[in-house]
CSV table of C-alpha atoms in Angstrom, one decimal:
chain,number,residue,atom,x,y,z
A,163,MET,CA,154.1,83.1,193.7
A,164,SER,CA,151.2,84.8,195.5
A,165,GLY,CA,153.3,84.6,198.7
A,166,GLU,CA,155.5,87.3,197.3
A,167,LEU,CA,152.6,89.7,196.6
A,168,PRO,CA,151.4,92.4,199.0
A,169,PRO,CA,148.2,91.5,200.9
A,170,GLN,CA,146.2,94.1,199.1
A,171,ILE,CA,147.0,92.5,195.7
A,172,GLN,CA,146.4,89.0,197.0
A,173,ASN,CA,143.0,90.2,198.3
A,174,GLN,CA,142.1,91.7,194.8
A,175,ILE,CA,143.1,88.5,193.1
A,176,ALA,CA,141.0,86.5,195.5
A,177,GLN,CA,138.0,88.8,194.8
A,178,LEU,CA,138.5,88.4,191.1
A,179,GLN,CA,138.5,84.6,191.4
A,180,GLN,CA,135.4,84.8,193.5
A,181,LEU,CA,133.7,87.0,190.9
A,182,GLN,CA,134.7,84.6,188.1
A,183,GLN,CA,133.1,81.7,190.0
A,184,GLN,CA,129.9,83.8,190.5
A,185,ALA,CA,129.9,84.7,186.8
A,186,GLN,CA,130.3,81.0,185.9
A,187,ALA,CA,127.4,80.0,188.1
A,188,VAL,CA,125.1,82.8,186.7
A,189,ILE,CA,126.0,81.8,183.1
A,190,THR,CA,125.2,78.1,183.9
A,191,GLN,CA,121.8,79.1,185.4
A,192,LYS,CA,121.1,81.4,182.5
A,193,SER,CA,121.8,78.7,179.9
A,194,GLN,CA,119.6,76.2,181.8
A,195,ILE,CA,116.7,78.8,181.8
A,196,GLU,CA,117.3,79.5,178.1
A,197,ALA,CA,117.1,75.7,177.3
A,198,LEU,CA,113.8,75.5,179.3
A,199,LEU,CA,112.5,78.5,177.4
A,200,ARG,CA,113.3,76.9,174.0
A,201,GLU,CA,111.6,73.7,175.1
A,202,ILE,CA,108.5,75.6,176.2
A,203,GLU,CA,108.5,77.5,172.9
A,204,VAL,CA,108.7,74.3,170.9
A,205,ALA,CA,105.8,72.7,172.9
A,206,LEU,CA,103.8,75.9,172.4
A,207,THR,CA,104.3,75.8,168.6
A,208,GLU,CA,103.3,72.1,168.5
A,209,LEU,CA,100.2,72.8,170.6
A,210,GLU,CA,99.1,75.8,168.6
A,211,ARG,CA,99.6,73.7,165.4
A,212,SER,CA,97.5,70.8,166.7
A,213,ASN,CA,93.8,70.5,165.9
A,214,GLU,CA,91.1,71.7,168.3
A,215,ASP,CA,90.0,68.0,168.8
A,216,SER,CA,93.6,66.7,169.3
A,217,VAL,CA,94.0,64.6,172.4
A,218,ILE,CA,96.6,66.2,174.6
A,219,TYR,CA,98.3,65.0,177.7
A,220,LYS,CA,100.3,66.7,180.4
A,221,SER,CA,102.9,64.7,182.3
A,222,VAL,CA,103.0,64.8,186.1
A,223,GLY,CA,105.9,62.6,187.2
A,224,GLU,CA,105.6,59.4,185.3
A,225,ILE,CA,101.9,59.8,184.7
A,226,LEU,CA,100.2,61.4,181.7
A,227,PHE,CA,97.0,63.2,182.4
A,228,LYS,CA,94.5,64.0,179.6
A,229,THR,CA,94.0,67.8,179.5
A,230,GLY,CA,92.4,70.6,177.4
A,231,LYS,CA,94.4,72.4,174.7
A,232,SER,CA,93.4,76.0,175.8
A,233,GLU,CA,94.1,75.1,179.5
A,234,LEU,CA,97.6,73.8,178.7
A,235,LEU,CA,98.3,76.7,176.3
A,236,GLU,CA,97.6,79.1,179.1
A,237,GLU,CA,99.7,77.2,181.5
A,238,LEU,CA,102.7,77.1,179.1
A,239,LYS,CA,102.4,80.8,178.4
A,240,GLU,CA,102.5,81.6,182.1
A,241,ARG,CA,105.6,79.3,182.5
A,242,LYS,CA,107.2,81.1,179.5
A,243,ASP,CA,106.5,84.5,181.2
A,244,VAL,CA,108.1,83.3,184.4
A,245,MET,CA,111.1,82.0,182.6
A,246,GLU,CA,111.6,85.2,180.6
A,247,LEU,CA,111.5,87.2,183.8
A,248,ARG,CA,114.2,84.9,185.3
A,249,GLN,CA,116.2,85.2,182.2
A,250,LYS,CA,116.1,89.0,182.5
A,251,THR,CA,117.1,88.8,186.1
A,252,MET,CA,120.1,86.6,185.3
A,253,SER,CA,121.2,88.9,182.5
A,254,LYS,CA,121.2,91.9,184.8
A,255,GLN,CA,123.1,89.9,187.4
A,256,GLU,CA,125.6,88.8,184.7
A,257,GLU,CA,126.1,92.5,183.7
A,258,ARG,CA,126.6,93.6,187.3
A,259,ILE,CA,129.2,90.9,187.9
A,260,GLN,CA,130.9,91.7,184.6
A,261,GLY,CA,131.1,95.4,185.5
A,262,ARG,CA,132.5,94.7,188.9
A,263,PHE,CA,135.0,92.3,187.4
A,264,THR,CA,136.3,94.9,184.9
A,265,GLN,CA,136.5,97.5,187.6
A,266,LEU,CA,138.5,95.2,189.9
A,267,GLN,CA,140.7,94.1,187.0
A,268,GLU,CA,141.6,97.8,186.4
A,269,GLN,CA,142.3,98.3,190.1
A,270,LEU,CA,144.6,95.2,190.1
A,271,LYS,CA,146.4,96.4,187.0
A,272,GLN,CA,147.0,99.8,188.8
A,273,SER,CA,148.2,98.0,192.0
A,274,LEU,CA,150.6,95.8,190.0
A,275,GLY,CA,151.9,98.9,188.2
A,276,GLN,CA,152.6,100.6,191.5
A,277,MET,CA,154.6,97.6,192.8
A,278,PRO,CA,158.4,98.3,193.3
A,279,PRO,CA,160.5,96.6,190.7
A,280,LYS,CA,161.8,93.1,191.6
A,281,GLY,CA,165.2,92.9,193.3
A,282,GLY,CA,165.3,96.7,193.5
B,166,MET,CA,154.7,80.1,163.6
B,167,SER,CA,158.2,79.0,164.6
B,168,SER,CA,158.9,78.3,168.3
B,169,ALA,CA,162.3,80.0,167.9
B,170,GLN,CA,160.5,83.3,167.6
B,171,VAL,CA,157.9,82.7,170.4
B,172,SER,CA,158.3,85.0,173.4
B,173,GLU,CA,157.5,83.9,176.9
B,174,GLU,CA,154.4,86.2,176.8
B,175,GLU,CA,153.2,84.4,173.7
B,176,ILE,CA,153.7,81.0,175.4
B,177,ARG,CA,151.6,82.2,178.3
B,178,ARG,CA,148.9,83.3,175.8
B,179,LEU,CA,149.1,79.9,174.0
B,180,ILE,CA,148.8,78.0,177.3
B,181,LEU,CA,145.7,79.9,178.2
B,182,ALA,CA,144.2,79.4,174.7
B,183,TYR,CA,145.1,75.7,175.0
B,184,GLN,CA,143.2,75.4,178.3
B,185,GLN,CA,140.2,77.2,176.8
B,186,TYR,CA,140.1,75.1,173.7
B,187,GLN,CA,140.4,71.9,175.8
B,188,SER,CA,137.5,72.8,178.1
B,189,GLN,CA,135.4,73.8,175.0
B,190,ALA,CA,136.2,70.5,173.4
B,191,GLU,CA,135.3,68.6,176.6
B,192,ALA,CA,131.9,70.4,176.8
B,193,LEU,CA,131.3,69.7,173.1
B,194,VAL,CA,132.0,66.0,173.6
B,195,ARG,CA,129.5,65.9,176.4
B,196,GLN,CA,126.9,67.6,174.1
B,197,ILE,CA,127.7,65.2,171.3
B,198,ASN,CA,127.2,62.2,173.6
B,199,LEU,CA,123.9,63.6,174.7
B,200,ALA,CA,122.8,64.2,171.1
B,201,GLN,CA,123.9,60.6,170.2
B,202,LEU,CA,121.7,59.2,173.0
B,203,THR,CA,118.7,61.3,171.8
B,204,SER,CA,119.3,60.1,168.2
B,205,ALA,CA,119.4,56.5,169.4
B,206,GLY,CA,116.1,57.1,171.3
B,207,LEU,CA,114.5,58.6,168.2
B,208,ASP,CA,115.6,55.5,166.1
B,209,ARG,CA,113.9,53.2,168.6
B,210,ALA,CA,110.7,55.3,168.6
B,211,ILE,CA,110.7,55.4,164.7
B,212,GLU,CA,111.2,51.7,164.6
B,213,ALA,CA,108.3,51.1,167.1
B,214,VAL,CA,106.0,53.4,165.2
B,215,GLN,CA,106.8,51.7,161.9
B,216,ALA,CA,106.1,48.3,163.5
B,217,MET,CA,102.5,49.4,164.1
B,218,ASP,CA,101.9,48.8,160.3
B,219,LYS,CA,102.3,45.0,160.9
B,220,ALA,CA,100.7,44.9,164.3
B,221,TYR,CA,97.0,44.3,164.9
B,222,GLU,CA,94.6,45.7,167.5
B,223,GLY,CA,94.3,43.4,170.5
B,224,GLN,CA,97.8,41.9,169.8
B,225,ASN,CA,99.6,40.7,173.0
B,226,MET,CA,102.6,43.0,173.8
B,227,LEU,CA,105.1,43.5,176.5
B,228,VAL,CA,105.6,47.1,177.6
B,229,SER,CA,108.9,48.2,179.1
B,230,ILE,CA,108.7,49.6,182.6
B,231,GLY,CA,112.4,50.2,182.9
B,232,SER,CA,115.4,48.2,184.1
B,233,GLY,CA,114.8,45.5,181.5
B,234,SER,CA,111.4,44.7,183.0
B,235,PHE,CA,108.1,44.3,181.2
B,236,ILE,CA,104.3,44.1,181.9
B,237,HIS,CA,101.8,42.3,179.7
B,238,ALA,CA,99.5,44.5,177.6
B,239,LYS,CA,97.2,44.4,174.5
B,240,LEU,CA,97.4,46.9,171.7
B,241,ALA,CA,94.3,49.1,172.1
B,242,SER,CA,94.9,51.3,169.0
B,243,LYS,CA,97.4,50.9,166.2
B,244,ALA,CA,96.3,54.2,164.6
B,245,LYS,CA,97.4,56.6,167.3
B,246,VAL,CA,100.7,57.3,169.0
B,247,VAL,CA,101.3,59.8,171.8
B,248,LEU,CA,104.3,61.9,171.2
B,249,ASN,CA,106.2,64.0,173.8
B,250,VAL,CA,106.8,67.5,172.5
B,251,GLY,CA,108.7,68.7,175.5
B,252,ALA,CA,107.9,70.9,178.5
B,253,GLY,CA,105.7,68.0,179.9
B,254,VAL,CA,103.3,68.1,177.0
B,255,SER,CA,102.4,65.0,174.9
B,256,ILE,CA,100.1,65.1,171.8
B,257,GLU,CA,98.2,62.2,170.3
B,258,LYS,CA,99.0,61.8,166.6
B,259,THR,CA,98.3,59.4,163.8
B,260,THR,CA,101.1,56.9,163.1
B,261,VAL,CA,101.9,58.8,159.9
B,262,GLU,CA,102.1,62.2,161.6
B,263,ALA,CA,104.1,60.7,164.5
B,264,SER,CA,106.6,59.0,162.1
B,265,GLU,CA,107.1,62.3,160.2
B,266,SER,CA,107.5,64.3,163.3
B,267,LEU,CA,110.1,61.8,164.7
B,268,GLN,CA,112.0,61.8,161.3
B,269,VAL,CA,112.1,65.7,161.4
B,270,GLN,CA,113.5,65.6,165.0
B,271,LYS,CA,116.0,62.9,163.9
B,272,SER,CA,117.2,65.1,160.9
B,273,GLU,CA,117.6,68.1,163.2
B,274,ILE,CA,119.7,66.1,165.7
B,275,SER,CA,121.8,64.7,162.8
B,276,GLU,CA,122.4,68.2,161.5
B,277,GLY,CA,123.4,69.4,164.9
B,278,LEU,CA,125.7,66.4,165.4
B,279,LYS,CA,127.4,67.2,162.1
B,280,LYS,CA,127.9,70.9,163.1
B,281,MET,CA,129.3,69.9,166.5
B,282,ASN,CA,131.7,67.3,165.0
B,283,ASP,CA,133.0,70.0,162.6
B,284,VAL,CA,133.6,72.4,165.5
B,285,LEU,CA,135.3,69.6,167.5
B,286,SER,CA,137.6,68.8,164.5
B,287,LYS,CA,138.6,72.5,164.3
B,288,LEU,CA,139.2,72.7,168.1
B,289,ASP,CA,141.3,69.5,167.9
B,290,GLY,CA,143.3,71.1,165.0
B,291,GLU,CA,144.0,74.2,167.1
B,292,ILE,CA,144.9,72.1,170.2
B,293,GLN,CA,147.4,70.0,168.1
B,294,LYS,CA,149.0,73.2,166.6
B,295,ILE,CA,149.5,74.7,170.1
B,296,GLN,CA,150.8,71.3,171.4
B,297,THR,CA,153.4,71.2,168.7
B,298,ILE,CA,154.6,74.8,169.4
B,299,LEU,CA,154.7,74.1,173.2
B,300,ALA,CA,156.6,70.8,172.7
B,301,GLN,CA,159.2,72.6,170.6
B,302,TYR,CA,159.5,75.4,173.1
B,303,GLU,CA,159.8,72.9,176.0
B,304,GLN,CA,162.7,71.2,174.1
B,305,GLN,CA,164.4,74.5,173.7
B,306,VAL,CA,163.9,75.4,177.4
B,307,GLN,CA,165.2,72.0,178.5
B,308,ALA,CA,168.2,72.3,176.1
B,309,LYS,CA,169.0,75.6,178.0
B,310,GLY,CA,168.6,73.7,181.3
B,311,GLY,CA,165.1,75.0,182.2
B,312,GLY,CA,162.0,73.2,183.5
B,313,GLN,CA,158.7,72.0,182.1
B,314,VAL,CA,156.4,74.4,180.1
B,315,VAL,CA,152.9,72.8,180.9
């Protein structure tokens, strides 16, 4: 079907497909970051709820190292900040791609509208 | 909706919706499988924590090291369990606290599973509705000497 379309329109369709793939990749990354954020938040809540004398471990690979509550709280908060920053970056990227997609979609609609009628 | 009244444009819309529902259903099935694995893991943990009641300190044990292999060990404490709370953090808890925490996680997973299964049933219903309409439309097209719809 695309063989019958003018090169300009074929190009616009290809760009749209590329943008769709980019959007999908960004959405996947964003949801991974959000899952990590949720996990950090749950761990933070559990840590904050634990007693001051609770024994706490941090996993490094398959090994658990005994560690201090305040030290780990600080580390998790830093990780949360980093993840929130990444989440914002991903949201901006998603918005940018969405904007470009809408713009290109409009251009494609216009191009298709300007095409001479079939068989004419 | 009767297939006799369905326009070609409506059929195209239905095919798109069908593909979307199908990919949503596939993603949901993957999530359900993962949740079921987590639930089974929680069951094993709950069972092991409950078994501490009957165990005694110094008891000989075999600790799994993966791939169905074990190392010999002695139970150092039957009062404490180390629970993973995510993000690489594990907290030592009493067996009672650990059991409660695992039960809570298990309830949350069961609740989530129920919701996901409900959504999956709805998606299946929509998919079947579209399939029926498309099959009827396909029969009509074939009767007129046309090709396949999907």
